[in-house]
Tab-separated table of C-alpha atoms in Angstrom:
chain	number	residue	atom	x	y	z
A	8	UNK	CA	198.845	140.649	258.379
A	9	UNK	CA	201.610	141.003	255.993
A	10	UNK	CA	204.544	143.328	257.335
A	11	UNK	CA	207.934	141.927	256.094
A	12	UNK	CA	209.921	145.026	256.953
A	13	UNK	CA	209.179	144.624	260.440
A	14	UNK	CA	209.862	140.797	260.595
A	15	UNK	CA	213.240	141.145	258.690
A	16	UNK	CA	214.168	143.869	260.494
A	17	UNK	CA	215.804	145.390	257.084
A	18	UNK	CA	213.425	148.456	257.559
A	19	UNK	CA	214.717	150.150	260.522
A	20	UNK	CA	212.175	152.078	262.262
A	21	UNK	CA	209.847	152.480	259.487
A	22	UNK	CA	207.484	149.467	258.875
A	23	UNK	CA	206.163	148.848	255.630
A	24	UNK	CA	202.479	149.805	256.986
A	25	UNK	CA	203.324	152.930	257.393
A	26	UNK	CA	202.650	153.464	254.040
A	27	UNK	CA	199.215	153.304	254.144
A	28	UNK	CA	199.012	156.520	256.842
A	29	UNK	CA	199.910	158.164	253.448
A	30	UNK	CA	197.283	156.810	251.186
A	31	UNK	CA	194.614	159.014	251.312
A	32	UNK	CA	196.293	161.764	250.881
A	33	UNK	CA	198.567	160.613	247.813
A	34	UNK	CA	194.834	159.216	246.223
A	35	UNK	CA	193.494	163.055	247.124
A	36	UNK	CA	196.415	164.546	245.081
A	37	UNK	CA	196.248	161.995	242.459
A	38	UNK	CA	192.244	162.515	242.483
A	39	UNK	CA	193.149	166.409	242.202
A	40	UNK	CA	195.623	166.203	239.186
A	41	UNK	CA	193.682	163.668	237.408
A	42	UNK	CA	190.178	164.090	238.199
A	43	UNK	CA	189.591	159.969	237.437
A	44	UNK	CA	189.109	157.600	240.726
A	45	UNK	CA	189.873	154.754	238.438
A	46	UNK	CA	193.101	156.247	237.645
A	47	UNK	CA	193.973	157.764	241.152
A	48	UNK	CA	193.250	154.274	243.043
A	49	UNK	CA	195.710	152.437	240.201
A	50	UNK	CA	198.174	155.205	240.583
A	51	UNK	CA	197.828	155.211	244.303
A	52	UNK	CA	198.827	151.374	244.646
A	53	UNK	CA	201.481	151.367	242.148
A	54	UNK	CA	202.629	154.377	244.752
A	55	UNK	CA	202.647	151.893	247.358
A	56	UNK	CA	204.335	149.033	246.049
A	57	UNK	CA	207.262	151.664	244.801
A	58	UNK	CA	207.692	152.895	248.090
A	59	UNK	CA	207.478	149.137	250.052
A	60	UNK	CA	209.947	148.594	248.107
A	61	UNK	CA	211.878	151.342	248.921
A	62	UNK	CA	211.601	150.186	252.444
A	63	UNK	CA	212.800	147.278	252.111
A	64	UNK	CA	215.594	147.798	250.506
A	65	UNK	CA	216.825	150.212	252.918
A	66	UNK	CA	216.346	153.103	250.445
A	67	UNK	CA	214.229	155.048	253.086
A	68	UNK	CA	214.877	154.445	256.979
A	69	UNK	CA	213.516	157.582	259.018
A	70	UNK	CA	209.867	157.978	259.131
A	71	UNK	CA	210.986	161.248	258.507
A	72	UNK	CA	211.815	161.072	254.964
A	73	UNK	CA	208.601	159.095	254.244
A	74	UNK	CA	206.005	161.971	253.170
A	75	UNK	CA	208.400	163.799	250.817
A	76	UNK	CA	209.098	160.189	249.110
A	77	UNK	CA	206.085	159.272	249.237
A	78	UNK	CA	204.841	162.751	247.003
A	79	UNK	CA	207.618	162.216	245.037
A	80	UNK	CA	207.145	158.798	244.467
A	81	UNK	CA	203.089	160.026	243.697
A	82	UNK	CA	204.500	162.954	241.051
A	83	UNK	CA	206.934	160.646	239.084
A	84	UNK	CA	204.289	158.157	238.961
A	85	UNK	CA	202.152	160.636	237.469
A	86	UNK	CA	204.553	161.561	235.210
A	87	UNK	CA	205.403	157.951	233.774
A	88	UNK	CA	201.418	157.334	233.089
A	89	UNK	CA	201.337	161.041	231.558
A	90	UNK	CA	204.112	159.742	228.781
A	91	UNK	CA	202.490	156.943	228.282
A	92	UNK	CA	205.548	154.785	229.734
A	93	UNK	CA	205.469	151.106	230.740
A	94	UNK	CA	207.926	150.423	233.382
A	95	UNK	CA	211.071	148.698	232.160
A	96	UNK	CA	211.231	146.397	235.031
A	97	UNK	CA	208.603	145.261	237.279
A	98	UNK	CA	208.953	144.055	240.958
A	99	UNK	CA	207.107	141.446	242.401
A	100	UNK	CA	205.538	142.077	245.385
A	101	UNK	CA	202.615	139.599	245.750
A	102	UNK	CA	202.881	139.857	249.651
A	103	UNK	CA	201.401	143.480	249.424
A	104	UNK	CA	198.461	142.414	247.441
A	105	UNK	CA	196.856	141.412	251.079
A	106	UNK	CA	197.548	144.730	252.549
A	107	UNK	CA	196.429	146.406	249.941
A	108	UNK	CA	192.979	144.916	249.763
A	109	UNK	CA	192.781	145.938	253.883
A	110	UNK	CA	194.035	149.700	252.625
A	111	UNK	CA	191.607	152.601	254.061
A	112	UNK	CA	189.060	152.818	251.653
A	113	UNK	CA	187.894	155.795	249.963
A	114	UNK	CA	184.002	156.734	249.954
A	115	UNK	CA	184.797	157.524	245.742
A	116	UNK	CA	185.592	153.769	245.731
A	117	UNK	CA	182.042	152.611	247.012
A	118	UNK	CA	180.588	155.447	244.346
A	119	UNK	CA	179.126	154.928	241.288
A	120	UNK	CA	178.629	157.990	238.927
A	121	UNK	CA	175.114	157.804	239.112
A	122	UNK	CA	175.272	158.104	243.148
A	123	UNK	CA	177.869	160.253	242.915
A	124	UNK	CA	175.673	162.777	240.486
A	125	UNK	CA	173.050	162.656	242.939
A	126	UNK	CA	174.886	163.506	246.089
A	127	UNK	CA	176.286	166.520	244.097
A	128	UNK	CA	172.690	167.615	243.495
A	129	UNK	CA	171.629	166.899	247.072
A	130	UNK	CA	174.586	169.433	247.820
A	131	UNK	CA	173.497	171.478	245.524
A	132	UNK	CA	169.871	171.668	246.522
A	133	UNK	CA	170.680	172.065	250.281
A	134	UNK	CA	172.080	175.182	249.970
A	135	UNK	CA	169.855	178.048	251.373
A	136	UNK	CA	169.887	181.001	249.046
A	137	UNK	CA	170.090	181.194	244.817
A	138	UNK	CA	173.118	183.062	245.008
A	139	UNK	CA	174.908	180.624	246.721
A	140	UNK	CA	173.682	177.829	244.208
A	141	UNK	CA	174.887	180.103	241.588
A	142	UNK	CA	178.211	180.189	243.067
A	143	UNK	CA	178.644	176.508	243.687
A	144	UNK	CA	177.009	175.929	239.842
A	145	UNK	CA	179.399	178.278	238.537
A	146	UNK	CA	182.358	176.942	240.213
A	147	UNK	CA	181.866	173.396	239.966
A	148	UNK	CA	179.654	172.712	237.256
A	149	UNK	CA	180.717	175.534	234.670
A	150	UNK	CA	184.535	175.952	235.502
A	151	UNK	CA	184.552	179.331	236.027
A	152	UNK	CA	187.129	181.087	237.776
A	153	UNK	CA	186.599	182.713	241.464
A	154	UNK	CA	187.240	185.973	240.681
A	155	UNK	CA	185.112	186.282	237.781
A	156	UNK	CA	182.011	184.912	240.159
A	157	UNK	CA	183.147	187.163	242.444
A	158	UNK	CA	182.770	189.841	240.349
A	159	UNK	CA	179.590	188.443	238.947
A	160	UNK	CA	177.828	188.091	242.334
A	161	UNK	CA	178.919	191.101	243.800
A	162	UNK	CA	181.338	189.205	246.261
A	163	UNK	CA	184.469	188.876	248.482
A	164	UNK	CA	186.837	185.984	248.461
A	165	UNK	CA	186.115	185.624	252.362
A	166	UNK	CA	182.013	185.281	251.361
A	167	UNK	CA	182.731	183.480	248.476
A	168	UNK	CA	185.041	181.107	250.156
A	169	UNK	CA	182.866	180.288	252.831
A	170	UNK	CA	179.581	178.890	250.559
A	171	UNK	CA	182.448	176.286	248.711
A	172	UNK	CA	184.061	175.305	251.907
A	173	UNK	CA	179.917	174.700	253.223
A	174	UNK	CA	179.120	172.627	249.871
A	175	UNK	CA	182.330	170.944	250.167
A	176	UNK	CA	181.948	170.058	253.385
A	177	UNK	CA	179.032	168.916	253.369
A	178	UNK	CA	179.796	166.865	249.966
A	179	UNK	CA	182.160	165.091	252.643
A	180	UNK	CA	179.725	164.157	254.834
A	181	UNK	CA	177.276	162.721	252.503
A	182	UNK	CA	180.249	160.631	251.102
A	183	UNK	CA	181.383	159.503	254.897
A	184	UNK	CA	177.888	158.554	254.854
A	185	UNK	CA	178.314	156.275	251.852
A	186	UNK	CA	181.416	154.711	253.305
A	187	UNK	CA	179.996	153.590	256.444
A	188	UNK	CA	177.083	152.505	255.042
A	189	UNK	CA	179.037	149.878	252.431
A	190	UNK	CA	181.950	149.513	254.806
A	191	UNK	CA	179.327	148.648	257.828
A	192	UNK	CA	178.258	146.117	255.336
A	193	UNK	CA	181.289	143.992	255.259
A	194	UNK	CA	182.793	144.770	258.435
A	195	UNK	CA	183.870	141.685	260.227
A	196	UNK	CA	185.217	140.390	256.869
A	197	UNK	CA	188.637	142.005	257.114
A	198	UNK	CA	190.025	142.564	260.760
A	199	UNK	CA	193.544	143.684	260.089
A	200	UNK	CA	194.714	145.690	263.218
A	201	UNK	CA	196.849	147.903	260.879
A	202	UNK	CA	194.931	148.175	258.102
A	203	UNK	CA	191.693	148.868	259.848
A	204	UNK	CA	193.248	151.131	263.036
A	205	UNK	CA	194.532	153.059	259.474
A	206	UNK	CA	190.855	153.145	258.252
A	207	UNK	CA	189.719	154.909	261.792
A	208	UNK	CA	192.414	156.831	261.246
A	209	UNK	CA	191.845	158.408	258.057
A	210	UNK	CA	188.245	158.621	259.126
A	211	UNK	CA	189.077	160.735	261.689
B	9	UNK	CA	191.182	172.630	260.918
B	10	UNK	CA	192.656	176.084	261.583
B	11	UNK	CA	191.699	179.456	259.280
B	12	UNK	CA	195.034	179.401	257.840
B	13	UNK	CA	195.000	175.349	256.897
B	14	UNK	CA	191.491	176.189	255.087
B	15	UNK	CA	192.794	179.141	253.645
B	16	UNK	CA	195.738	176.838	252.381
B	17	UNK	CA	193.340	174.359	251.087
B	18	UNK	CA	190.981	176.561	249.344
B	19	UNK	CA	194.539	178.192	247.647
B	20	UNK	CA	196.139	174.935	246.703
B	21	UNK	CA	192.026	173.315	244.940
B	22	UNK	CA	191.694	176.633	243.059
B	23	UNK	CA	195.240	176.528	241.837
B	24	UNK	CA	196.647	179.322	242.800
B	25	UNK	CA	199.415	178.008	244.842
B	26	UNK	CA	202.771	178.110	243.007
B	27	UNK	CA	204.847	174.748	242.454
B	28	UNK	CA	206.774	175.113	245.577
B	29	UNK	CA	203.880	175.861	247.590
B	30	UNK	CA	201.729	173.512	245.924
B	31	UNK	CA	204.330	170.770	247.176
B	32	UNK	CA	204.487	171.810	250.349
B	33	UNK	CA	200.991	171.627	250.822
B	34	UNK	CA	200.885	168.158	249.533
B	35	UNK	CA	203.193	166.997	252.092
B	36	UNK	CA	200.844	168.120	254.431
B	37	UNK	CA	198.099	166.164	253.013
B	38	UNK	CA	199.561	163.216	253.575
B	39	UNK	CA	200.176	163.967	256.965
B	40	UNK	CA	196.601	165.295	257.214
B	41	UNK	CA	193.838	162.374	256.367
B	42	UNK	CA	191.214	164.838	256.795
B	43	UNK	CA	192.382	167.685	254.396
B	44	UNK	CA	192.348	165.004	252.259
B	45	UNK	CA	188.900	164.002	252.625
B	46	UNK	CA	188.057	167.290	251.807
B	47	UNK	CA	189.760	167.504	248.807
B	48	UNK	CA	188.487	164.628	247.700
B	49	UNK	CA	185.227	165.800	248.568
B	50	UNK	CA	185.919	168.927	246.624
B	51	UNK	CA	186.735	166.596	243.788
B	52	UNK	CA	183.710	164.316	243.896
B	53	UNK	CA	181.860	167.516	244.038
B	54	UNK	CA	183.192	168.654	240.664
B	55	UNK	CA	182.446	165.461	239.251
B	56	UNK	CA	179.117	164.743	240.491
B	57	UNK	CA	178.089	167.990	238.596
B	58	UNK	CA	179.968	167.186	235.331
B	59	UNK	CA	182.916	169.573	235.770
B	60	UNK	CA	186.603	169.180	234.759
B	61	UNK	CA	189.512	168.924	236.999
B	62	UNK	CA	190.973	172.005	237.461
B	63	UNK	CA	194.683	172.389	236.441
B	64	UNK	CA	197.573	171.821	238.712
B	65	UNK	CA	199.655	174.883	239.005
B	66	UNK	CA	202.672	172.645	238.653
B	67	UNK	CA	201.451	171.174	235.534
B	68	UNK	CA	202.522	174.335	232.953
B	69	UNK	CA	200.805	173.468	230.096
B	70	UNK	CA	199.933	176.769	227.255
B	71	UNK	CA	196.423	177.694	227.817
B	72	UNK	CA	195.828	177.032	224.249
B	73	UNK	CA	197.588	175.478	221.218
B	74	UNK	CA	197.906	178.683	219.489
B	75	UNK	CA	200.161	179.513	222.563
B	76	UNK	CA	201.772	176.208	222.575
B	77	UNK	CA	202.113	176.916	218.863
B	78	UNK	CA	203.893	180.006	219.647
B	79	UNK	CA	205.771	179.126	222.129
B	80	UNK	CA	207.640	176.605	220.575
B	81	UNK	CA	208.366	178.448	217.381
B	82	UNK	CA	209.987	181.038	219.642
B	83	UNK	CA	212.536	178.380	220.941
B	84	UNK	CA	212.924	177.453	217.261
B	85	UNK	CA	213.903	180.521	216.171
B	86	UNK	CA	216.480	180.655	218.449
B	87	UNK	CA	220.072	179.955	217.009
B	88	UNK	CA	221.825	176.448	218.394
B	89	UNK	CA	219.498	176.598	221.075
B	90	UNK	CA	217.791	173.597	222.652
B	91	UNK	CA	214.219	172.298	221.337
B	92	UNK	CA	212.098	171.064	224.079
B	93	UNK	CA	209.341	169.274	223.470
B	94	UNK	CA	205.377	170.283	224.621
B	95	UNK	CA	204.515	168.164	227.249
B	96	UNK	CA	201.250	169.036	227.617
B	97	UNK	CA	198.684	169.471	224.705
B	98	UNK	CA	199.805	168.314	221.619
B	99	UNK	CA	200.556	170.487	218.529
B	100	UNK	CA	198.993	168.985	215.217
B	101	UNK	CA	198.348	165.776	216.465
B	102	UNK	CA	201.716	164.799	216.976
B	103	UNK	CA	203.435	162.264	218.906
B	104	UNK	CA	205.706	163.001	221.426
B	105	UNK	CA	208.049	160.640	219.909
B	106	UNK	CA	207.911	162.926	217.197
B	107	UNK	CA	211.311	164.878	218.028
B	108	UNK	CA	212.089	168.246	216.581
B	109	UNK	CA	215.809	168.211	215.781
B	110	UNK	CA	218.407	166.291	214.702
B	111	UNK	CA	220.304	165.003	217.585
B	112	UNK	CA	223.701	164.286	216.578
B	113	UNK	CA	225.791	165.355	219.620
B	114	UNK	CA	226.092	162.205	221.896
B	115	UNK	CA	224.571	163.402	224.776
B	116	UNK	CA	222.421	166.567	224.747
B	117	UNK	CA	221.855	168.198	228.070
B	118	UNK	CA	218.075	168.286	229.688
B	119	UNK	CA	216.647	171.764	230.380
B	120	UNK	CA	214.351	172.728	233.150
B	121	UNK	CA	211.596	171.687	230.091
B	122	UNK	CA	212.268	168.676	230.425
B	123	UNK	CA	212.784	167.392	226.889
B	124	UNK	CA	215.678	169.076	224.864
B	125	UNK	CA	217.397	168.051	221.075
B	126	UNK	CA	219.844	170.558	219.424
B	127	UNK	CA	218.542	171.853	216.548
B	128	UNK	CA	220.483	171.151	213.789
B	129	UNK	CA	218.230	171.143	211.088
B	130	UNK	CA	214.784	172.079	209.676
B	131	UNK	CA	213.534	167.810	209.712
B	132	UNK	CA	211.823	165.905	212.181
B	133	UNK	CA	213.491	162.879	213.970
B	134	UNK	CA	212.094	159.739	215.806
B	135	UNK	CA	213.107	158.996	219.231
B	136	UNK	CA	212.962	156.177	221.433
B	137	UNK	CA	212.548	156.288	224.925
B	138	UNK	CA	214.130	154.337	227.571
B	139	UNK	CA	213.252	154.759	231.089
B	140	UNK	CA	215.707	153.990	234.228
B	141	UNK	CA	213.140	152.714	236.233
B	142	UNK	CA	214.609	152.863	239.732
B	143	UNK	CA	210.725	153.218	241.356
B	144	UNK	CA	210.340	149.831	240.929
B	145	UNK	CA	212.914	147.421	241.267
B	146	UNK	CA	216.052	149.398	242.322
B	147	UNK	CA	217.934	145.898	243.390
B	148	UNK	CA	217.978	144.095	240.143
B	149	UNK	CA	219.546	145.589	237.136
B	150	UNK	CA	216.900	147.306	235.195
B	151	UNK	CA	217.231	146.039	231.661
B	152	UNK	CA	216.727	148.811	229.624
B	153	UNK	CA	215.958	147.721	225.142
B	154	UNK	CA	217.163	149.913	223.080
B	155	UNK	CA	216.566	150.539	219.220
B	156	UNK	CA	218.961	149.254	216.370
B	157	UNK	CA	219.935	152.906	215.330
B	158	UNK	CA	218.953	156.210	215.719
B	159	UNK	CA	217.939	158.716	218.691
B	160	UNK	CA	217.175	157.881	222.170
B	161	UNK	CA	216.024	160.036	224.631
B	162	UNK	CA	216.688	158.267	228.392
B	163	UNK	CA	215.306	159.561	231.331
B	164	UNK	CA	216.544	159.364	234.394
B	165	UNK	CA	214.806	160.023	237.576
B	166	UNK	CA	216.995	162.499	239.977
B	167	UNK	CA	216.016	161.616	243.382
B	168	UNK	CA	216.101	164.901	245.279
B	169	UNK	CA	213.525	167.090	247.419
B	170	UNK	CA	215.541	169.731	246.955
B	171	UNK	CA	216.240	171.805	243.833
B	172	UNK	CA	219.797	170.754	241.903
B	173	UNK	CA	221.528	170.489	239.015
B	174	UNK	CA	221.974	167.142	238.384
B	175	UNK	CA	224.844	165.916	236.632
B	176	UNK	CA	224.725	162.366	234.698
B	177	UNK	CA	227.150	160.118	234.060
B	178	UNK	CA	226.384	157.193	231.991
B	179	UNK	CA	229.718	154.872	232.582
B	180	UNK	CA	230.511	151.269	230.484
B	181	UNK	CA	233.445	149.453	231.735
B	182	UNK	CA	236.582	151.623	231.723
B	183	UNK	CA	236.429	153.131	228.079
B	184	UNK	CA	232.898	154.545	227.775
B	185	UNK	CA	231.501	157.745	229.932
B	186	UNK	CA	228.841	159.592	229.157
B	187	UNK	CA	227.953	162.902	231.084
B	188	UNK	CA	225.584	165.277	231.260
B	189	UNK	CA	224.432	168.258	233.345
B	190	UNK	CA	220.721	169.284	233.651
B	191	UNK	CA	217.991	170.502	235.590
B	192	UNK	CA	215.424	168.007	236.576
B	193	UNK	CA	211.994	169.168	235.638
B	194	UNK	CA	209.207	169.238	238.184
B	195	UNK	CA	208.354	166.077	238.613
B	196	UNK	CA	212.292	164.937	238.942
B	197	UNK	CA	213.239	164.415	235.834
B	198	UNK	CA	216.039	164.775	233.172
B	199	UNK	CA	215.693	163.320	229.851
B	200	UNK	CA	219.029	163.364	228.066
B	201	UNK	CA	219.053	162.706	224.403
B	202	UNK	CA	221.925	160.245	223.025
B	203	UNK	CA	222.729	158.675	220.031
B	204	UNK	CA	222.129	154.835	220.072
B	205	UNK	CA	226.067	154.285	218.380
B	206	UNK	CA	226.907	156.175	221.730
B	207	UNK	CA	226.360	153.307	223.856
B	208	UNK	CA	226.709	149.436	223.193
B	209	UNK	CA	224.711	146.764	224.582
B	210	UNK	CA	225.498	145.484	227.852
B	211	UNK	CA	225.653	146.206	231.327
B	212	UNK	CA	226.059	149.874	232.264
B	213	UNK	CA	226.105	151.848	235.262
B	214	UNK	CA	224.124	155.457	235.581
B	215	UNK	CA	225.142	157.789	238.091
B	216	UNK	CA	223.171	161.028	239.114
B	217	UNK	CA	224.997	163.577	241.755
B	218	UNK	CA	223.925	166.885	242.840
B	219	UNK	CA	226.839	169.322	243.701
B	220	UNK	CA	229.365	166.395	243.413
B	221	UNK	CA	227.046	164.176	245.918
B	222	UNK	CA	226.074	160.820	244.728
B	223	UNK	CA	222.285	160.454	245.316
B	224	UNK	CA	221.427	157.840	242.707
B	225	UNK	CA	223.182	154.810	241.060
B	226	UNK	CA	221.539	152.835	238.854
B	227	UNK	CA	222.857	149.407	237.518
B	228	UNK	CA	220.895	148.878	234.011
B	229	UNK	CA	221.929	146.779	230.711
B	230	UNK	CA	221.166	147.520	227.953
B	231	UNK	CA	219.488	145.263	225.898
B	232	UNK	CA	218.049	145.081	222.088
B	233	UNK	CA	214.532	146.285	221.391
């Protein structure tokens, strides 16, 4: 286990580790502005080495402070990819490649498009009544806006809200599902006790 | 999850959380592994059923290119006003090298768009762009290349949660200071235009404050392209 911040002591209270408590959610908001998983798990580490570095050079001490750098580590990093920009100066970090690797993993990782397509349709089909197909259809597959279904299908945000929150749900399960079957797979491989006691976390 | 967290989360996927809220939300996120799963689920959901990503409400982009069109002939039309740039979709095609204006003061200030030039005349100037790249290797001194002649437009990251305007300062030994007020867009950002005869190769120091507090220093040097 790699943890340099907590063996040089130059971190304070905040370990380097830490960092990965953050990583699904920065890869959800990343997912969420980009809509590419590709793109969001590339993003997501270059997030991570940005902010390990920040530990370690004493930039950020209190646990504290971590989230908000952390999302503004995430936006900026958005922003350079958005214009296109290389980074003038790159930092070597080849210790973090290990801890990386061990990061919790996220069920889109395990997913190909194909899979993916049909667990959206298994969704799809579970859901009891047309109306509520047409809802999720609507909002998912044809980008329409909520109130205009609303309208539409003779709705209120409360009804209307509670058949996405059922799809998406259940769109979770199916992919926690996927991630414990390929993770369950290769368990045993990696036995980090931060990496993985992250994993459970995240899981939870 | 509690009815207000799902309420929250249903708010912040369909957009409709303004960029303050938006942000806050995010910071619970990462806090909160599973209101992440579930937007990712929400995600994976779209995808899996061929839609697009919906558009961040921080991310504000015109709707079209006829309004992006419009928009930024309105801030053309506008005597010695500032020119900024469209982030988003692109107008005709163009780069976003592709700067509108003739930049001939030495250091134009950044508006809360981000990108600004003086207009100064009907013509179209190339830009470069040089980046202080404090993200990711804020020890060593970020060489920075810059261009023979002509326009640059640095940006400069302004690392503050909270809302300021930052003020610049661009020093070079004892003789040379540049400075610069601006707001830093919403991803943290000022991009100050300069001329490249402004500055001379070599090391240089840039300094960001917020209401006279220092909150970034960045040791660069410039170097040739």
């Amino acid at each position: 286990m790699v943890d340099s911040g907590a063996e040089t002591g130059l971190a304070g209270k905040l370990e380097e580790s830490d960092v990965l408590r953050c990583l699904p959610g920065v890869r959800a908001l990343l997912l969420r502005r980009t809509g590419d998983p590709e793109l969001t798990n590339d993003l997501a580490q270059e997030v991570m080495v940005a902010v390990i570095l920040a530990i370690r050079e004493g930039r950020i001490r209190e646990p504290a402070a971590l989230t908000a750098y952390v999302l503004q580590t995430a936006k900026n990093m958005l922003s350079m990819h958005r214009r296109k920009m290389q980074p003038v100066a790159v930092g070597e970090l080849p210790e973090v490649e290990p801890m990386w690797s061990e990061r919790p993993r996220s069920p889109l990782e395990h997913c190909e498009e194909a899979q993916l397509n049909a667990m959206a349709l298994a969704v799809l089909e579970e859901l009891p009544t047309d109306r509520d197909r047409a809802i999720v259809r609507g909002y998912y597959m044809d980008g329409r806006e909520k109130p205009e279904l609303m309208t539409r299908l003779g709705l209120d945000r409360i009804q209307f809200d509670r058949v996405i929150s059922r799809a998406r749900g259940r769109m979770r399960d199916l992919l926690h599902k996927k991630l414990n079957e390929e993770t369950g797979s290769v368990r045993g491989a990696s036995s980090s006790g931060v990496c993985s006691s992250q994993s459970q976390e995240a899981r939870r | 999850m509690s009815p207000l967290e799902n309420y929250l989360l249903q708010a912040y996927l369909d957009g409709a959380l303004d960029e303050s809220e938006e942000s806050a939300f995010e910071l619970l996120l990462l806090e909160r592994p599973d209101l992440a799963e579930l937007v990712e689920a929400d995600c994976a959901l779209r995808m899996g059923l061929g839609g697009q990503p919906k558009q961040s409400a921080g991310e504000d982009q015109p709707a079209t290119e006829a309004e992006a069109r419009e928009a930024d002939a309105e801030r053309l039309e506008k005597p010695d006003t500032v020119v900024p740039m469209s982030r988003g979709k692109r107008v005709g095609g163009g780069g976003w090298l592709s700067l509108a204006a003739a930049a001939s003061v030495a250091l134009a200030i950044g508006t809360g768009a981000g990108f600004s030039l003086r207009n100064e005349g009907p013509g179209l100037q190339s830009a470069a762009v040089a980046y202080v790249d404090q993200l990711r290797d804020a020890s060593a001194i970020v060489k920075v290349p810059l261009p023979a002649e002509g326009a640059i437009v640095l940006m400069v990251p302004v690392p503050s949660v909270d809302p300021c305007t930052a003020t610049v300062e661009i020093r070079q030994g004892d003789k040379l200071s540049l400075r610069a007020q601006a707001q830093p867009d919403q991803l943290s950002q000022v991009s100050l235009v300069m001329q490249r005869q402004s500055v001379n190769l070599g090391e240089a120091e840039v300094l960001v404050s917020c209401e006279g507090r220092l909150i970034g220093e960045y040791p660069l040097e410039f170097v040739a392209r």
